[in-house]
Amino acid sequence: QVQLVESGGGVVQPGRSLRLSCAGTGFPFSRRAIHWFRQAPGKGLEWVAVISDDGNSKYYGDSLKGRFTISRDNSQNTVHLQLNSLRPDDTATYYCTKAFTMFGVASDYWGQGTLVTVSS
Amino acid sequence: EIVLTQSPATLSLSPGEGATLSCRASQSLPSRYLAWYQQKSGQAPRLLIDNVSRRATDIPDRFSGSGSGTEFSLTINRLEPDDFAVYFCHQYGSSPTFGQGTKLEI
């Protein structure tokens, strides 16, 4: 059974950092690209970042301006998303997803998400 | 960036009726990289259709996708109570984007 479980969300003050994790089971984790998407409360979906199956390629959404970093540890079946210099408009539920490749294939499974709230 | 515009924003229908949701892209999509997701309140999105018209695993044939270039649509036949949700179109080229969603309500 495929599972993607996000963790690490919470309430954080503006300017601070947070590290999100995505643990995958039930599929060949080291042979799948992993995306992060986010959804602000009551809003639509936004692509955040993607990492290749081997971790050697990474791409980010233009709006993030270098504040976020994606990484993975295939020995732990985990992908991390480091969020730095957080702003109130980063408040959102962050989802990780899996796909066969980074681009050109739709994410076929999404985790349940972890909520990040940026507030003083 | 490819902007996806969905219409209508809200669609009010009754169970048993058919629904057509539209998605217009600001430029022609590379290949057929267009998907549709269903999202219910408090839940993660669920893949319905990818590659414009290919149904995902376990998606009933009441759901169908079509289109090309910049105009795409999702058709749902014989609406069931469980179908009322928000639907997003999504292009998964090199800089993925989503439409703003269509809320299908009873």
PDB file of N, CA and C in Angstrom, chain A residues 37 39 44-47 95 103-108 110-112, chain B residues 33 35 37 39 43-45 47 50 88 90 92-94 96 98:
ATOM      1  N   PHE A  37       4.158  20.382  -3.185  1.00  0.00           N
ATOM      2  CA  PHE A  37       3.195  21.390  -3.585  1.00  0.00           C
ATOM      3  C   PHE A  37       2.674  22.038  -2.310  1.00  0.00           C
ATOM      4  N   GLN A  39      -0.729  24.601  -0.644  1.00  0.00           N
ATOM      5  CA  GLN A  39      -2.060  25.165  -0.837  1.00  0.00           C
ATOM      6  C   GLN A  39      -2.371  26.067   0.349  1.00  0.00           C
ATOM      7  N   GLY A  44      -5.838  27.916  -4.229  1.00  0.00           N
ATOM      8  CA  GLY A  44      -5.472  26.874  -5.166  1.00  0.00           C
ATOM      9  C   GLY A  44      -4.112  26.262  -4.840  1.00  0.00           C
ATOM     10  N   LEU A  45      -3.641  25.447  -5.759  1.00  0.00           N
ATOM     11  CA  LEU A  45      -2.410  24.689  -5.561  1.00  0.00           C
ATOM     12  C   LEU A  45      -1.232  25.360  -6.248  1.00  0.00           C
ATOM     13  N   GLU A  46      -0.093  25.255  -5.630  1.00  0.00           N
ATOM     14  CA  GLU A  46       1.133  25.840  -6.182  1.00  0.00           C
ATOM     15  C   GLU A  46       2.258  24.823  -6.098  1.00  0.00           C
ATOM     16  N   TRP A  47       2.984  24.669  -7.190  1.00  0.00           N
ATOM     17  CA  TRP A  47       4.144  23.792  -7.184  1.00  0.00           C
ATOM     18  C   TRP A  47       5.302  24.479  -6.468  1.00  0.00           C
ATOM     19  N   TYR A  95       2.128  19.551   0.644  1.00  0.00           N
ATOM     20  CA  TYR A  95       1.931  18.158   0.246  1.00  0.00           C
ATOM     21  C   TYR A  95       3.173  17.636  -0.476  1.00  0.00           C
ATOM     22  N   PHE A 103       9.364  15.740 -14.573  1.00  0.00           N
ATOM     23  CA  PHE A 103       8.421  16.494 -15.397  1.00  0.00           C
ATOM     24  C   PHE A 103       7.887  15.582 -16.500  1.00  0.00           C
ATOM     25  N   GLY A 104       6.712  15.894 -16.965  1.00  0.00           N
ATOM     26  CA  GLY A 104       6.136  15.104 -18.045  1.00  0.00           C
ATOM     27  C   GLY A 104       5.312  13.926 -17.589  1.00  0.00           C
ATOM     28  N   VAL A 105       5.208  13.759 -16.279  1.00  0.00           N
ATOM     29  CA  VAL A 105       4.363  12.706 -15.710  1.00  0.00           C
ATOM     30  C   VAL A 105       3.641  13.296 -14.508  1.00  0.00           C
ATOM     31  N   ALA A 106       2.340  13.094 -14.442  1.00  0.00           N
ATOM     32  CA  ALA A 106       1.564  13.659 -13.338  1.00  0.00           C
ATOM     33  C   ALA A 106       1.834  12.906 -12.043  1.00  0.00           C
ATOM     34  N   SER A 107       1.774  13.631 -10.941  1.00  0.00           N
ATOM     35  CA  SER A 107       1.860  12.994  -9.626  1.00  0.00           C
ATOM     36  C   SER A 107       0.645  12.115  -9.430  1.00  0.00           C
ATOM     37  N   ASP A 108       0.914  10.841  -9.113  1.00  0.00           N
ATOM     38  CA  ASP A 108      -0.204   9.909  -9.034  1.00  0.00           C
ATOM     39  C   ASP A 108      -0.653   9.638  -7.612  1.00  0.00           C
ATOM     40  N   TRP A 110      -0.655  11.540  -3.537  1.00  0.00           N
ATOM     41  CA  TRP A 110      -0.332  12.659  -2.668  1.00  0.00           C
ATOM     42  C   TRP A 110      -0.447  12.231  -1.204  1.00  0.00           C
ATOM     43  N   GLY A 111       0.438  12.773  -0.370  1.00  0.00           N
ATOM     44  CA  GLY A 111       0.265  12.601   1.054  1.00  0.00           C
ATOM     45  C   GLY A 111      -0.882  13.464   1.556  1.00  0.00           C
ATOM     46  N   GLN A 112      -1.155  13.376   2.844  1.00  0.00           N
ATOM     47  CA  GLN A 112      -2.267  14.124   3.433  1.00  0.00           C
ATOM     48  C   GLN A 112      -1.896  15.552   3.792  1.00  0.00           C
TER      49      GLN A 112
ATOM     50  N   TYR B  33       0.588  17.094 -21.559  1.00  0.00           N
ATOM     51  CA  TYR B  33       0.860  17.136 -20.132  1.00  0.00           C
ATOM     52  C   TYR B  33      -0.236  17.869 -19.366  1.00  0.00           C
ATOM     53  N   ALA B  35      -3.507  17.217 -16.644  1.00  0.00           N
ATOM     54  CA  ALA B  35      -4.171  16.308 -15.717  1.00  0.00           C
ATOM     55  C   ALA B  35      -5.330  17.011 -15.022  1.00  0.00           C
ATOM     56  N   TYR B  37      -7.467  16.806 -11.242  1.00  0.00           N
ATOM     57  CA  TYR B  37      -7.525  16.284  -9.889  1.00  0.00           C
ATOM     58  C   TYR B  37      -8.857  16.648  -9.253  1.00  0.00           C
ATOM     59  N   GLN B  39     -10.548  17.286  -5.464  1.00  0.00           N
ATOM     60  CA  GLN B  39     -10.190  17.509  -4.077  1.00  0.00           C
ATOM     61  C   GLN B  39     -11.450  17.744  -3.246  1.00  0.00           C
ATOM     62  N   GLN B  43      -9.072  17.116   2.339  1.00  0.00           N
ATOM     63  CA  GLN B  43      -8.349  15.967   1.797  1.00  0.00           C
ATOM     64  C   GLN B  43      -7.318  16.396   0.765  1.00  0.00           C
ATOM     65  N   ALA B  44      -6.398  15.502   0.491  1.00  0.00           N
ATOM     66  CA  ALA B  44      -5.417  15.735  -0.561  1.00  0.00           C
ATOM     67  C   ALA B  44      -6.068  15.559  -1.932  1.00  0.00           C
ATOM     68  N   PRO B  45      -5.518  16.189  -2.947  1.00  0.00           N
ATOM     69  CA  PRO B  45      -6.033  15.955  -4.295  1.00  0.00           C
ATOM     70  C   PRO B  45      -5.871  14.501  -4.726  1.00  0.00           C
ATOM     71  N   LEU B  47      -5.771  12.088  -8.208  1.00  0.00           N
ATOM     72  CA  LEU B  47      -5.611  12.102  -9.662  1.00  0.00           C
ATOM     73  C   LEU B  47      -6.780  11.389 -10.332  1.00  0.00           C
ATOM     74  N   ASP B  50      -4.839  11.861 -16.504  1.00  0.00           N
ATOM     75  CA  ASP B  50      -3.585  12.460 -16.951  1.00  0.00           C
ATOM     76  C   ASP B  50      -3.461  12.270 -18.459  1.00  0.00           C
ATOM     77  N   PHE B  88      -9.393  20.536 -10.129  1.00  0.00           N
ATOM     78  CA  PHE B  88      -8.278  21.359 -10.620  1.00  0.00           C
ATOM     79  C   PHE B  88      -7.704  20.738 -11.891  1.00  0.00           C
ATOM     80  N   HIS B  90      -4.220  20.739 -14.253  1.00  0.00           N
ATOM     81  CA  HIS B  90      -2.803  20.835 -13.881  1.00  0.00           C
ATOM     82  C   HIS B  90      -1.959  20.511 -15.097  1.00  0.00           C
ATOM     83  N   TYR B  92       1.833  19.638 -16.272  1.00  0.00           N
ATOM     84  CA  TYR B  92       3.023  19.133 -15.591  1.00  0.00           C
ATOM     85  C   TYR B  92       4.240  19.126 -16.509  1.00  0.00           C
ATOM     86  N   GLY B  93       4.378  20.233 -17.216  1.00  0.00           N
ATOM     87  CA  GLY B  93       5.605  20.455 -17.969  1.00  0.00           C
ATOM     88  C   GLY B  93       6.729  20.891 -17.035  1.00  0.00           C
ATOM     89  N   SER B  94       7.682  21.605 -17.561  1.00  0.00           N
ATOM     90  CA  SER B  94       8.897  21.916 -16.806  1.00  0.00           C
ATOM     91  C   SER B  94       8.685  22.943 -15.700  1.00  0.00           C
ATOM     92  N   PRO B  96       5.446  23.358 -13.470  1.00  0.00           N
ATOM     93  CA  PRO B  96       4.036  22.959 -13.294  1.00  0.00           C
ATOM     94  C   PRO B  96       3.158  24.077 -12.743  1.00  0.00           C
ATOM     95  N   PHE B  98      -1.309  25.083 -11.886  1.00  0.00           N
ATOM     96  CA  PHE B  98      -2.667  24.601 -11.698  1.00  0.00           C
ATOM     97  C   PHE B  98      -3.659  25.686 -12.086  1.00  0.00           C
TER      98      PHE B  98
END
